[in-house]
Amino acid sequence: MNEQVKQEYQEYVKEMTPTHNLWSQMGKAFLSGGIICVLGQIILNYCTNNLGLDKETAAGWCSLLLILASIILTGLNLYPSIVKFGGAGALVPITGFANSVAAPAIEFKKEGQVFGVGAKIFTIAGPVILYGIFTSWVLGLIYWGLKCMGWV
C-alpha cells in the first residue's frame, strides 16, 4: 500500500509540475529585453538628435524615463505581466530593478508611509545597494593597496 501511495504521489507531482520550453523562454526574454533596449535607444537618439543634448545628459534622461515608465507600469499592475512573459529579459534591465523597488512600496502602502512604504521599499533594492557599495569599497581598498605598492 505504501509503494502504491508513493507511485500515485510521484505521478501527481509529475502532472502538476509545469514544463518549460527553454528555447521559447530564451526567445521571449530576448524579445522583451530587446524591446526595452530599443525603447531606450529611441529615447537616447531623440534626446541627442532632436533636443541637442550631449551623450551623457541624454543617457541620464533615458535612464530616468525608462525608470519612470517601469514604475508607472508597476503601479498600473502591468509590469508583472511583462515579466511573466519576458522573464529575465524584463527583470535584468534597469526597468526590472525599478519594478523591484516600486512593487513592495505599492504593496505595503496601506500600512502607512513609515511602516509600509518606508520599511518595505528597500526589501529588494537594499541588499543590492548595500553589497554594491561594500564591494566597490573593498575593490577600491585593494586598488589603493596595489597602487601604494607600485603594482598598478
C-alpha positions as CSV (number, residue, x, y, z in Angstrom):
1,M,0.0,0.0,0.0
2,N,2.8,2.4,0.9
3,E,4.5,1.9,-2.5
4,Q,1.3,2.5,-4.3
5,V,0.8,5.8,-2.5
6,K,4.3,6.9,-3.3
7,Q,3.8,6.0,-7.0
8,E,0.5,7.9,-7.1
9,Y,2.2,10.9,-5.5
10,Q,5.0,10.8,-8.0
11,E,2.5,10.7,-10.9
12,Y,0.6,13.6,-9.3
13,V,3.8,15.7,-8.9
14,K,4.8,15.0,-12.5
15,E,1.4,16.0,-13.7
16,M,1.3,19.2,-11.7
17,T,4.9,20.3,-12.3
18,P,5.0,22.9,-15.1
19,T,7.1,22.1,-18.1
20,H,9.1,24.8,-19.7
21,N,10.4,25.1,-23.2
22,L,13.9,26.6,-22.8
23,W,14.1,27.9,-26.4
24,S,10.7,29.6,-26.1
25,Q,11.7,31.2,-22.8
26,M,15.0,32.5,-24.3
27,G,13.2,33.9,-27.3
28,K,10.7,35.7,-25.1
29,A,13.5,37.1,-22.9
30,F,15.4,38.2,-25.9
31,L,12.3,39.9,-27.4
32,S,11.2,41.7,-24.2
33,G,14.8,42.8,-23.3
34,G,15.3,43.8,-26.9
35,I,12.1,45.9,-26.9
36,I,13.2,47.7,-23.7
37,C,16.6,48.3,-25.3
38,V,15.1,49.6,-28.5
39,L,12.9,52.0,-26.5
40,G,16.0,53.2,-24.6
41,Q,17.8,53.7,-27.9
42,I,14.9,55.7,-29.3
43,I,14.9,57.9,-26.3
44,L,18.7,58.3,-26.5
45,N,18.5,59.2,-30.2
46,Y,15.7,61.6,-29.7
47,C,17.5,63.4,-26.9
48,T,20.7,63.7,-28.8
49,N,19.4,64.5,-32.3
50,N,16.2,66.5,-31.6
51,L,16.9,68.1,-28.2
52,G,20.6,68.7,-28.8
53,L,21.7,67.1,-25.5
54,D,25.2,65.7,-25.1
55,K,25.5,61.9,-24.8
56,E,25.9,61.8,-21.1
57,T,22.9,64.0,-20.4
58,A,20.8,62.1,-22.9
59,A,21.8,58.8,-21.2
60,G,20.6,60.2,-17.9
61,W,17.3,61.2,-19.4
62,C,17.0,57.8,-21.0
63,S,17.5,56.1,-17.7
64,L,15.1,58.4,-15.9
65,L,12.4,57.9,-18.5
66,L,12.8,54.1,-18.5
67,I,12.6,54.0,-14.7
68,L,9.5,56.2,-14.8
69,A,7.8,54.0,-17.3
70,S,8.6,50.9,-15.3
71,I,7.2,52.4,-12.1
72,I,4.1,53.6,-13.8
73,L,3.6,50.2,-15.4
74,T,4.2,48.6,-11.9
75,G,1.7,51.0,-10.3
76,L,-0.9,50.0,-13.0
77,N,-0.1,46.3,-12.3
78,L,1.1,45.8,-15.9
79,Y,4.8,45.2,-15.4
80,P,4.2,41.8,-13.7
81,S,2.5,40.6,-16.9
82,I,5.5,41.8,-18.9
83,V,7.8,39.9,-16.5
84,K,5.7,36.8,-16.7
85,F,6.0,36.8,-20.5
86,G,9.6,38.0,-20.8
87,G,11.3,36.6,-17.7
88,A,14.9,37.7,-17.3
89,G,14.5,39.9,-20.4
90,A,12.2,42.2,-18.4
91,L,13.9,41.7,-15.0
92,V,17.5,42.3,-15.8
93,P,17.4,45.9,-17.3
94,I,17.1,49.0,-15.2
95,T,13.3,48.7,-15.6
96,G,13.3,45.4,-13.6
97,F,15.3,47.0,-10.8
98,A,12.8,49.9,-10.7
99,N,10.0,47.4,-10.6
100,S,11.6,45.6,-7.7
101,V,11.8,48.8,-5.7
102,A,8.3,50.1,-6.5
103,A,6.4,46.8,-6.1
104,P,6.9,46.4,-2.3
105,A,6.3,50.1,-1.7
106,I,3.0,49.8,-3.6
107,E,2.0,46.5,-1.9
108,F,2.6,47.8,1.6
109,K,1.4,51.4,1.2
110,K,-1.8,50.6,3.2
111,E,0.3,50.1,6.3
112,G,1.4,53.7,6.2
113,Q,4.3,55.9,5.0
114,V,6.8,54.8,7.6
115,F,6.0,51.2,8.4
116,G,4.6,50.4,5.0
117,V,6.4,52.3,2.2
118,G,9.5,53.3,4.2
119,A,10.1,49.9,5.7
120,K,9.4,47.8,2.6
121,I,10.8,49.9,-0.3
122,F,14.3,48.6,0.2
123,T,13.5,44.9,0.8
124,I,15.0,44.0,-2.6
125,A,17.0,47.1,-3.5
126,G,18.6,47.5,-0.1
127,P,20.8,44.4,-0.3
128,V,21.8,45.3,-3.8
129,I,22.8,48.8,-2.9
130,L,24.5,47.6,0.3
131,Y,26.6,44.9,-1.3
132,G,27.3,47.1,-4.3
133,I,28.7,49.9,-2.2
134,F,30.6,47.4,0.1
135,T,32.1,45.6,-2.9
136,S,33.2,48.9,-4.5
137,W,34.8,49.9,-1.2
138,V,36.7,46.6,-0.9
139,L,37.8,46.8,-4.5
140,G,38.9,50.4,-4.1
141,L,40.9,49.4,-1.0
142,I,42.6,46.6,-2.9
143,Y,43.3,49.0,-5.8
144,W,44.7,51.6,-3.4
145,G,46.9,49.0,-1.7
146,L,48.2,47.8,-5.1
147,K,48.9,51.4,-6.2
148,C,50.8,52.1,-2.9
149,M,53.0,49.1,-3.6
150,G,53.6,50.3,-7.1
151,W,52.0,47.3,-8.8
152,V,49.4,49.3,-10.6
